[in-house]
Amino acid sequence: MAKQLFCILVAMLATACWTATPPPNVRTIVLKGDAYSRGFQHGQAFEWDIRSLYTRMLTNSLIPSLNEEQSHITSILGVYYEDRYLDGHFAYQMMLESAWNLWNEGFIPETYKKELQGLADGAHMPLDDVLVLNTFLDTMLAFRGVSLFIQELQKPRLLSLEVLGAITADGRDNDADGQTDEDGEGRLDDYRPSPYATLLEVPPEASFRLVFEDVFLGGLRCVDLENIDPIGEAVIERRCVHDDCVRPECADLPLLPRECLTWEPERARCVEPKVAFTCFDPNCVEIIDPECVDPRSIRVQIDETLYTSVDAPDVVAPRLLPLEEGEVYDPQGPGGDYPHARRCQGKLEVVVTPPAPLPPASVVTILLQAQDLSQIYVSPPKRARSMRDERIVLTTRGYAEATGTGATLTDVPNVGPAVDRAMPMPVSLALRGSATANGAPLAAQHFALLDGNILHEHTALFVQVPDEGEGLPHAYVGWTGLLWGFSGLNTAGMTYSVIHSDTLDNPLVGGVVKAIVDNLATILKTPDLSGLSDILGDVHLFARNLPLGFSGREILARATTVDQGLDILYHGGQTFGWNWMLADAEGGMIAVETDGSTDPRKIGKLRQQPSPVEEDGFAWFGPDREEAEALAPWGRPWGSVGPDDVRSSGHFVKNTDDAMPTFLATFTPKHQRFWSSYYYRAVRTWHRLGDEITARYGTFDVPTLIELLRTPDLVDRRDSMNAVIFEPARRVMHWAMGDVPATDQPFVELDLTKAVEDGVVP
Amino acid sequence: MTRSAHTAGLIVVWLLTLLVPSVTQAGFTETVPKHTFIVDEAFVLSWVHGAWDDGSHRASLVDAIEMYEPGGPLQGILTPDPHVRQMVLINQLQYGITDGLTVALGIPVVLRSEVDPRFGWTPGEYQSRLGRVYSEQDFWDWAAGMGQAKPGTFDGNHGVLSDLVVGLRWRFSDHLPWLGEHGLALSLLAFGILPTGRAADPDEVISVGTTLWDLYAQGDLGVHLGVDKTFERELDGRLALGLDAFYEAFFERTRRAPNGGTENKLLLNQAPYVGDTYRVKPGDWSGAACQVSMVPWNGPSRGSWLTGGDDGKAARMPPLVTLSVGYRFLHMQQTDWSSRAPHWDWKREEDKRPGWRHTLSARASFSFLRLGAPVQVYVTYSNSSWLPGKNTVAPDMLSTGIQVPLKFW
């Protein structure tokens, strides 16, 4: 008894002083053997971490978020109204089908199929889940692009920008077109976003005239506030209203001969867009997209000062433009005689008169935003449609003389105001020779996309040692349950890093466009394009081509030089827009910009060359390019500040015409810079990165690179995921992860050759 | 009055006449006279409005959550500030085996538990996607769109049994007369629980259990060493000092991991990576307490049916009014969660790191035995939110109770 009491007492005392500590966020593992074995070891070692990542990131976070996008998609692709996509299953089902399409169509190489199977078996998880986990990014980013594009179609946009004042008589070539003070100088009738300045040497006393429009896509959209449709939203498919929303006097109006996709089709009626609004009971019908820019929503920020049309009507003065010559107001036309129609049918002009002259000899940033009068109930909270913050940069008179630069638009980067609320985008860079302290090559990346307070707890460093003949040993930083990462190094000294770059030239959009193009004759037979919905009713959103992660693994397994890496990317095809950075032990370095290349007119004709060539959706640049290809049209290197560096971020520098041209009018996919919410963030980050490289040119070593990666303007403090620095010639990488931002963590060195030899990560 | 009722009343009177004076003594060494029962019914109202964090600063029971648009500006800060209120009925039965050895059974019943989450919202920055700053309603509309409704007030545990407690107190100083000569009394108290309480519902965002651990009441097994010093000669017994040192241990318990049920799939879908069950070992408690009891007024006394008309016996009954003030220091060891997910464990362990709590209390007791009424009532107030603690909630409590002594032989 006394002995037992003594043991209890010892146990009590032993635990009395114990304090819990946080578990490690970073794991390391060496995986050896054939593909299946390595996958099995991975799954077995991290079974519960993988479940944690899957449940927290996908099940509890991303999937519910993506489900919100269902209504945007179903308005175009009716198949996603089928039962198996309802009740919260849309996102998972879509990603699963897309993943299996990649598997069944042979886009995933056999070796990774085995590794995936091994991972599933080792972790005791269904192959479905493991497959979705390893391919969701390819599908999700492309899908996000599709959804954003559909939303973008219905948002206000800036049509034109004009500088008012003495700009046509100031003796300067303000639009850098080679002419001075010509008619229309200072007026941009077809506004295009730019990574550089839009106008130069603008008079400080200038005011601005902006014209916005909101596109009407056709059809009556109505909301039945008393009923919820099968996907859980208070939105009815356009042009469908309930019986009890139609006034008796309008009951005999002609109906469109097609089925309305609601949960009670027998109660629904389809009406022509031209049916007057007065035919509907306003208590249950509400216009949600009335082709109207809201004049009260205009926000103009000039450098750091914000003006709104409500708070500063003398600074920001909107007015509805009269209909253009030749246009006649048509009460039966789009918009009809809706109560607001006479108020806003047309374009909105906004004259911005700064209360004080603009600072002379300066770079001035103008940020614009406008909303329309829609009431969007899907993806609450309820809101109007907001255009993307549009960022325009110009210089004021005297800038060129004062600074010695600014003679051309590309002299002035579009980086925005000094303080930017948005987080920077990821960065990749490679350096060598005259850029580094000892001439040896270096490469680095700081990747950020989404942490959600989840990812940083699941990080891992993987060292893969395949069996003889199955590829080169390599290492990458990633997450438990994923067979890949966004960067890596192999024992030949080959490195890669990759950043997402929004594009609508991706296989998901490509599938839609192909269906349209293949059936164009049928679609055009119906004047109201109602055949379009029939054609699109069977289109699925499937990813195609070599998934991102396995592209990276293939580079690590098979490439020893940047040329070989380039070849793998060229022949593998892409699932989305990706900006790659390749660097090898000999100092080779290139940035590669790729997209899905889904132009239906070019299918079967692209990526057919034995060696990579620049073609639709495939471009590269770097200090090793032939001189003729090394420079942009404005005479400077595409992505270098000197002779021995190259950088990239999350936008296309060279592959700027990424969307294939089509003739779908309003529905034509736009180039990245017109719609991507990442665009201006990436432009700013890319320019700032160039500044930081310039400032340290010739001194780069690992500590200096760490310092650069920790530059506050380059650190996403909320969604940073990992940071790596490669020394290709030494086969060494330095990694930081496991916290947000990753760069706050110490960089840990991995000697890959030694790790492979020893079979353990020190 | 019927014959049988009259007989019953006579029996009760007879039983009460067997009561000895000083049916209770003050302090940590209190026992029940031999062959005497005490029925004690107490109503306890406790409330918790905050906690003490690791830096001994006052904090909310739940940390604030910053919400951001992915890659974008701050949406706002969700600041839950829950207020918890519990009403418990404590039924106790004590029996004096000997004058110095008492056994007790406690049956706490939770009458009601209320938790008001009191969500607050601090708006963040302008959101381009929204065209305005996120309001609190916007935030909850968004959460509802994702399938997570705003958690409401919890009002439950109506009449739910807590853990039963069985205790034994032995005033061993009765066998050491020289201690008594110096006005000292020492006792050992040991207790254990029967786990009849209910754990909080893991699938509810807001839920309160009824185990004694959930109620911040006591351990599963405990030992107390009590010391009382009375001043009979010097102050006519009007002052008593008490000290208590204790150790209370908790046993590991297995609980079901949350799976969100049907209402809270987003917030509480954790079983897939935590495991179907997990174990939690609450950190043991230890500490010490002191108490000062004063008799400001003995009160009149008169012989009654309780004393067989004996005025002298009545004068030796407990005083009419006794006031006590006390202080207790409680140290809590680390609570340990063990599941398949170390990060999930840590998020819970972080709030239950070693800490301490200071509790001040005051009690007023009114004994009517000397006036011929076989009842004693008391009111107690205790406070843990005035003096900074560490890694602990700060419950305050108000209780009132009635004690009825009974003797059958």
PDB file of C-alpha atoms in Angstrom, chain A residues 134-315:
ATOM      1  CA  ASN A 134      -3.375  16.733 -55.026  1.00  0.00           C
ATOM      2  CA  THR A 135      -5.238  18.287 -57.922  1.00  0.00           C
ATOM      3  CA  PHE A 136      -7.630  20.716 -56.306  1.00  0.00           C
ATOM      4  CA  LEU A 137      -5.390  23.693 -56.930  1.00  0.00           C
ATOM      5  CA  ASP A 138      -5.412  23.152 -60.680  1.00  0.00           C
ATOM      6  CA  THR A 139      -9.184  22.977 -60.721  1.00  0.00           C
ATOM      7  CA  MET A 140      -9.851  25.581 -58.072  1.00  0.00           C
ATOM      8  CA  LEU A 141      -7.791  28.395 -59.546  1.00  0.00           C
ATOM      9  CA  ALA A 142      -9.188  27.822 -63.004  1.00  0.00           C
ATOM     10  CA  PHE A 143     -12.677  27.666 -61.604  1.00  0.00           C
ATOM     11  CA  ARG A 144     -12.108  30.811 -59.613  1.00  0.00           C
ATOM     12  CA  GLY A 145     -11.074  32.506 -62.819  1.00  0.00           C
ATOM     13  CA  VAL A 146     -14.255  31.366 -64.542  1.00  0.00           C
ATOM     14  CA  SER A 147     -16.412  32.579 -61.701  1.00  0.00           C
ATOM     15  CA  LEU A 148     -14.648  35.913 -61.517  1.00  0.00           C
ATOM     16  CA  PHE A 149     -15.001  36.324 -65.255  1.00  0.00           C
ATOM     17  CA  ILE A 150     -18.738  35.694 -65.163  1.00  0.00           C
ATOM     18  CA  GLN A 151     -19.072  38.177 -62.355  1.00  0.00           C
ATOM     19  CA  GLU A 152     -16.837  40.621 -64.171  1.00  0.00           C
ATOM     20  CA  LEU A 153     -19.149  40.617 -67.165  1.00  0.00           C
ATOM     21  CA  GLN A 154     -21.852  42.099 -65.036  1.00  0.00           C
ATOM     22  CA  LYS A 155     -19.827  44.687 -63.197  1.00  0.00           C
ATOM     23  CA  PRO A 156     -19.320  48.303 -64.152  1.00  0.00           C
ATOM     24  CA  ARG A 157     -16.187  49.048 -66.086  1.00  0.00           C
ATOM     25  CA  LEU A 158     -14.194  52.084 -67.008  1.00  0.00           C
ATOM     26  CA  LEU A 159     -14.699  52.860 -70.666  1.00  0.00           C
ATOM     27  CA  SER A 160     -12.641  55.939 -71.136  1.00  0.00           C
ATOM     28  CA  LEU A 161     -10.405  58.391 -69.396  1.00  0.00           C
ATOM     29  CA  GLU A 162      -9.801  61.948 -70.499  1.00  0.00           C
ATOM     30  CA  VAL A 163      -7.673  64.697 -69.051  1.00  0.00           C
ATOM     31  CA  LEU A 164      -9.463  68.010 -69.168  1.00  0.00           C
ATOM     32  CA  GLY A 165      -7.499  71.202 -69.308  1.00  0.00           C
ATOM     33  CA  ALA A 166      -4.706  72.509 -71.416  1.00  0.00           C
ATOM     34  CA  ILE A 167      -3.265  69.126 -72.184  1.00  0.00           C
ATOM     35  CA  THR A 168      -3.699  69.496 -75.935  1.00  0.00           C
ATOM     36  CA  ALA A 169      -1.697  72.684 -75.916  1.00  0.00           C
ATOM     37  CA  ASP A 170       1.068  72.005 -73.429  1.00  0.00           C
ATOM     38  CA  GLY A 171       3.771  71.186 -75.886  1.00  0.00           C
ATOM     39  CA  ARG A 172       4.265  67.649 -74.526  1.00  0.00           C
ATOM     40  CA  ASP A 173       3.627  64.191 -75.844  1.00  0.00           C
ATOM     41  CA  ASN A 174       1.387  63.181 -72.967  1.00  0.00           C
ATOM     42  CA  ASP A 175       0.369  59.775 -74.300  1.00  0.00           C
ATOM     43  CA  ALA A 176       3.822  58.926 -75.654  1.00  0.00           C
ATOM     44  CA  ASP A 177       2.524  58.131 -79.107  1.00  0.00           C
ATOM     45  CA  GLY A 178       5.132  60.160 -80.896  1.00  0.00           C
ATOM     46  CA  GLN A 179       2.815  63.104 -81.540  1.00  0.00           C
ATOM     47  CA  THR A 180       2.486  66.269 -79.531  1.00  0.00           C
ATOM     48  CA  ASP A 181      -0.729  68.096 -78.797  1.00  0.00           C
ATOM     49  CA  GLU A 182      -2.695  66.230 -81.417  1.00  0.00           C
ATOM     50  CA  ASP A 183      -6.462  66.121 -81.340  1.00  0.00           C
ATOM     51  CA  GLY A 184      -7.572  63.737 -78.651  1.00  0.00           C
ATOM     52  CA  GLU A 185      -4.296  63.742 -76.791  1.00  0.00           C
ATOM     53  CA  GLY A 186      -5.053  62.979 -73.170  1.00  0.00           C
ATOM     54  CA  ARG A 187      -8.175  61.040 -74.081  1.00  0.00           C
ATOM     55  CA  LEU A 188      -8.126  57.257 -73.881  1.00  0.00           C
ATOM     56  CA  ASP A 189     -11.344  56.055 -75.430  1.00  0.00           C
ATOM     57  CA  ASP A 190     -10.610  52.402 -74.929  1.00  0.00           C
ATOM     58  CA  TYR A 191      -9.090  52.247 -71.502  1.00  0.00           C
ATOM     59  CA  ARG A 192      -6.654  49.407 -70.934  1.00  0.00           C
ATOM     60  CA  PRO A 193      -5.004  48.541 -67.629  1.00  0.00           C
ATOM     61  CA  SER A 194      -1.255  48.864 -67.718  1.00  0.00           C
ATOM     62  CA  PRO A 195       1.717  47.920 -65.555  1.00  0.00           C
ATOM     63  CA  TYR A 196       3.142  51.302 -66.365  1.00  0.00           C
ATOM     64  CA  ALA A 197       1.993  54.877 -66.478  1.00  0.00           C
ATOM     65  CA  THR A 198      -0.971  55.784 -68.627  1.00  0.00           C
ATOM     66  CA  LEU A 199      -0.184  59.446 -69.226  1.00  0.00           C
ATOM     67  CA  LEU A 200       2.876  61.656 -68.856  1.00  0.00           C
ATOM     68  CA  GLU A 201       3.522  65.273 -67.972  1.00  0.00           C
ATOM     69  CA  VAL A 202      -0.094  66.052 -67.161  1.00  0.00           C
ATOM     70  CA  PRO A 203      -0.749  69.661 -66.149  1.00  0.00           C
ATOM     71  CA  PRO A 204      -1.143  69.855 -62.343  1.00  0.00           C
ATOM     72  CA  GLU A 205      -4.339  71.867 -62.690  1.00  0.00           C
ATOM     73  CA  ALA A 206      -5.961  69.152 -64.803  1.00  0.00           C
ATOM     74  CA  SER A 207      -9.294  67.579 -64.074  1.00  0.00           C
ATOM     75  CA  PHE A 208     -10.447  64.233 -65.394  1.00  0.00           C
ATOM     76  CA  ARG A 209     -13.449  62.907 -67.218  1.00  0.00           C
ATOM     77  CA  LEU A 210     -14.223  59.245 -66.687  1.00  0.00           C
ATOM     78  CA  VAL A 211     -16.952  57.280 -68.408  1.00  0.00           C
ATOM     79  CA  PHE A 212     -18.315  54.097 -66.886  1.00  0.00           C
ATOM     80  CA  GLU A 213     -20.765  51.615 -68.242  1.00  0.00           C
ATOM     81  CA  ASP A 214     -22.581  48.636 -66.839  1.00  0.00           C
ATOM     82  CA  VAL A 215     -23.371  45.904 -69.285  1.00  0.00           C
ATOM     83  CA  PHE A 216     -26.835  44.455 -69.519  1.00  0.00           C
ATOM     84  CA  LEU A 217     -26.613  40.755 -70.299  1.00  0.00           C
ATOM     85  CA  GLY A 218     -30.204  40.451 -71.218  1.00  0.00           C
ATOM     86  CA  GLY A 219     -33.231  38.991 -69.586  1.00  0.00           C
ATOM     87  CA  LEU A 220     -35.211  39.833 -66.578  1.00  0.00           C
ATOM     88  CA  ARG A 221     -33.590  38.796 -63.415  1.00  0.00           C
ATOM     89  CA  CYS A 222     -35.831  38.522 -60.489  1.00  0.00           C
ATOM     90  CA  VAL A 223     -35.639  37.412 -56.954  1.00  0.00           C
ATOM     91  CA  ASP A 224     -38.455  35.612 -55.269  1.00  0.00           C
ATOM     92  CA  LEU A 225     -37.817  36.545 -51.702  1.00  0.00           C
ATOM     93  CA  GLU A 226     -40.201  33.932 -50.381  1.00  0.00           C
ATOM     94  CA  ASN A 227     -38.623  30.922 -52.006  1.00  0.00           C
ATOM     95  CA  ILE A 228     -35.256  29.325 -52.034  1.00  0.00           C
ATOM     96  CA  ASP A 229     -34.043  27.337 -54.985  1.00  0.00           C
ATOM     97  CA  PRO A 230     -32.343  23.918 -54.714  1.00  0.00           C
ATOM     98  CA  ILE A 231     -28.910  25.370 -54.287  1.00  0.00           C
ATOM     99  CA  GLY A 232     -30.030  27.286 -51.275  1.00  0.00           C
ATOM    100  CA  GLU A 233     -30.080  30.794 -52.662  1.00  0.00           C
ATOM    101  CA  ALA A 234     -32.806  33.331 -53.074  1.00  0.00           C
ATOM    102  CA  VAL A 235     -32.122  33.668 -56.767  1.00  0.00           C
ATOM    103  CA  ILE A 236     -34.127  32.258 -59.563  1.00  0.00           C
ATOM    104  CA  GLU A 237     -32.529  31.492 -62.845  1.00  0.00           C
ATOM    105  CA  ARG A 238     -32.900  34.452 -65.045  1.00  0.00           C
ATOM    106  CA  ARG A 239     -36.050  34.944 -66.936  1.00  0.00           C
ATOM    107  CA  CYS A 240     -37.979  32.649 -64.685  1.00  0.00           C
ATOM    108  CA  VAL A 241     -40.647  33.968 -62.424  1.00  0.00           C
ATOM    109  CA  HIS A 242     -43.364  32.352 -60.446  1.00  0.00           C
ATOM    110  CA  ASP A 243     -46.995  32.404 -61.450  1.00  0.00           C
ATOM    111  CA  ASP A 244     -47.846  34.566 -58.546  1.00  0.00           C
ATOM    112  CA  CYS A 245     -45.350  37.160 -59.602  1.00  0.00           C
ATOM    113  CA  VAL A 246     -47.097  37.716 -62.903  1.00  0.00           C
ATOM    114  CA  ARG A 247     -50.027  40.042 -62.910  1.00  0.00           C
ATOM    115  CA  PRO A 248     -53.199  38.645 -64.398  1.00  0.00           C
ATOM    116  CA  GLU A 249     -53.287  41.228 -67.134  1.00  0.00           C
ATOM    117  CA  CYS A 250     -49.945  39.942 -68.413  1.00  0.00           C
ATOM    118  CA  ALA A 251     -50.631  36.265 -68.068  1.00  0.00           C
ATOM    119  CA  ASP A 252     -51.196  35.731 -71.782  1.00  0.00           C
ATOM    120  CA  LEU A 253     -47.919  37.225 -72.911  1.00  0.00           C
ATOM    121  CA  PRO A 254     -45.802  34.952 -75.096  1.00  0.00           C
ATOM    122  CA  LEU A 255     -43.523  32.639 -73.205  1.00  0.00           C
ATOM    123  CA  LEU A 256     -40.160  31.297 -74.217  1.00  0.00           C
ATOM    124  CA  PRO A 257     -40.295  27.668 -75.222  1.00  0.00           C
ATOM    125  CA  ARG A 258     -37.752  26.344 -72.820  1.00  0.00           C
ATOM    126  CA  GLU A 259     -37.762  24.796 -69.423  1.00  0.00           C
ATOM    127  CA  CYS A 260     -36.952  26.910 -66.476  1.00  0.00           C
ATOM    128  CA  LEU A 261     -34.509  25.290 -64.139  1.00  0.00           C
ATOM    129  CA  THR A 262     -36.220  25.725 -60.837  1.00  0.00           C
ATOM    130  CA  TRP A 263     -37.343  23.310 -58.239  1.00  0.00           C
ATOM    131  CA  GLU A 264     -40.956  23.583 -59.262  1.00  0.00           C
ATOM    132  CA  PRO A 265     -40.900  23.757 -63.015  1.00  0.00           C
ATOM    133  CA  GLU A 266     -44.621  23.362 -63.224  1.00  0.00           C
ATOM    134  CA  ARG A 267     -45.027  26.652 -61.385  1.00  0.00           C
ATOM    135  CA  ALA A 268     -42.429  28.571 -63.244  1.00  0.00           C
ATOM    136  CA  ARG A 269     -42.946  30.622 -66.321  1.00  0.00           C
ATOM    137  CA  CYS A 270     -40.403  32.054 -68.648  1.00  0.00           C
ATOM    138  CA  VAL A 271     -41.005  35.474 -70.011  1.00  0.00           C
ATOM    139  CA  GLU A 272     -39.334  37.454 -72.689  1.00  0.00           C
ATOM    140  CA  PRO A 273     -36.899  40.079 -71.635  1.00  0.00           C
ATOM    141  CA  LYS A 274     -39.097  42.691 -73.221  1.00  0.00           C
ATOM    142  CA  VAL A 275     -42.009  42.079 -70.933  1.00  0.00           C
ATOM    143  CA  ALA A 276     -42.634  45.235 -69.010  1.00  0.00           C
ATOM    144  CA  PHE A 277     -41.618  45.384 -65.424  1.00  0.00           C
ATOM    145  CA  THR A 278     -45.088  46.496 -64.510  1.00  0.00           C
ATOM    146  CA  CYS A 279     -46.315  42.998 -65.292  1.00  0.00           C
ATOM    147  CA  PHE A 280     -44.797  41.739 -62.107  1.00  0.00           C
ATOM    148  CA  ASP A 281     -45.834  42.145 -58.554  1.00  0.00           C
ATOM    149  CA  PRO A 282     -43.092  44.318 -57.141  1.00  0.00           C
ATOM    150  CA  ASN A 283     -43.500  42.662 -53.774  1.00  0.00           C
ATOM    151  CA  CYS A 284     -41.940  39.499 -55.059  1.00  0.00           C
ATOM    152  CA  VAL A 285     -39.863  40.654 -57.915  1.00  0.00           C
ATOM    153  CA  GLU A 286     -36.817  42.747 -57.740  1.00  0.00           C
ATOM    154  CA  ILE A 287     -34.388  43.656 -60.418  1.00  0.00           C
ATOM    155  CA  ILE A 288     -31.001  42.463 -59.397  1.00  0.00           C
ATOM    156  CA  ASP A 289     -28.940  43.533 -62.344  1.00  0.00           C
ATOM    157  CA  PRO A 290     -30.458  46.643 -63.833  1.00  0.00           C
ATOM    158  CA  GLU A 291     -27.690  47.851 -66.127  1.00  0.00           C
ATOM    159  CA  CYS A 292     -26.952  50.851 -64.022  1.00  0.00           C
ATOM    160  CA  VAL A 293     -23.826  52.342 -62.572  1.00  0.00           C
ATOM    161  CA  ASP A 294     -24.715  53.704 -59.156  1.00  0.00           C
ATOM    162  CA  PRO A 295     -23.693  57.357 -59.172  1.00  0.00           C
ATOM    163  CA  ARG A 296     -23.532  57.362 -55.388  1.00  0.00           C
ATOM    164  CA  SER A 297     -20.915  54.658 -55.373  1.00  0.00           C
ATOM    165  CA  ILE A 298     -18.118  56.434 -57.200  1.00  0.00           C
ATOM    166  CA  ARG A 299     -14.865  56.471 -55.227  1.00  0.00           C
ATOM    167  CA  VAL A 300     -11.771  58.254 -56.458  1.00  0.00           C
ATOM    168  CA  GLN A 301      -8.531  58.166 -54.519  1.00  0.00           C
ATOM    169  CA  ILE A 302      -5.785  60.521 -55.657  1.00  0.00           C
ATOM    170  CA  ASP A 303      -2.577  59.358 -54.013  1.00  0.00           C
ATOM    171  CA  GLU A 304      -3.544  59.073 -50.334  1.00  0.00           C
ATOM    172  CA  THR A 305      -6.733  61.122 -50.372  1.00  0.00           C
ATOM    173  CA  LEU A 306     -10.121  59.563 -50.970  1.00  0.00           C
ATOM    174  CA  TYR A 307     -13.068  61.404 -52.514  1.00  0.00           C
ATOM    175  CA  THR A 308     -16.540  60.021 -52.983  1.00  0.00           C
ATOM    176  CA  SER A 309     -19.449  61.322 -54.980  1.00  0.00           C
ATOM    177  CA  VAL A 310     -21.472  61.490 -51.782  1.00  0.00           C
ATOM    178  CA  ASP A 311     -18.958  63.215 -49.493  1.00  0.00           C
ATOM    179  CA  ALA A 312     -17.277  65.423 -52.099  1.00  0.00           C
ATOM    180  CA  PRO A 313     -19.758  66.120 -54.907  1.00  0.00           C
ATOM    181  CA  ASP A 314     -17.731  69.083 -56.077  1.00  0.00           C
ATOM    182  CA  VAL A 315     -14.714  66.857 -56.539  1.00  0.00           C
TER     183      VAL A 315
END
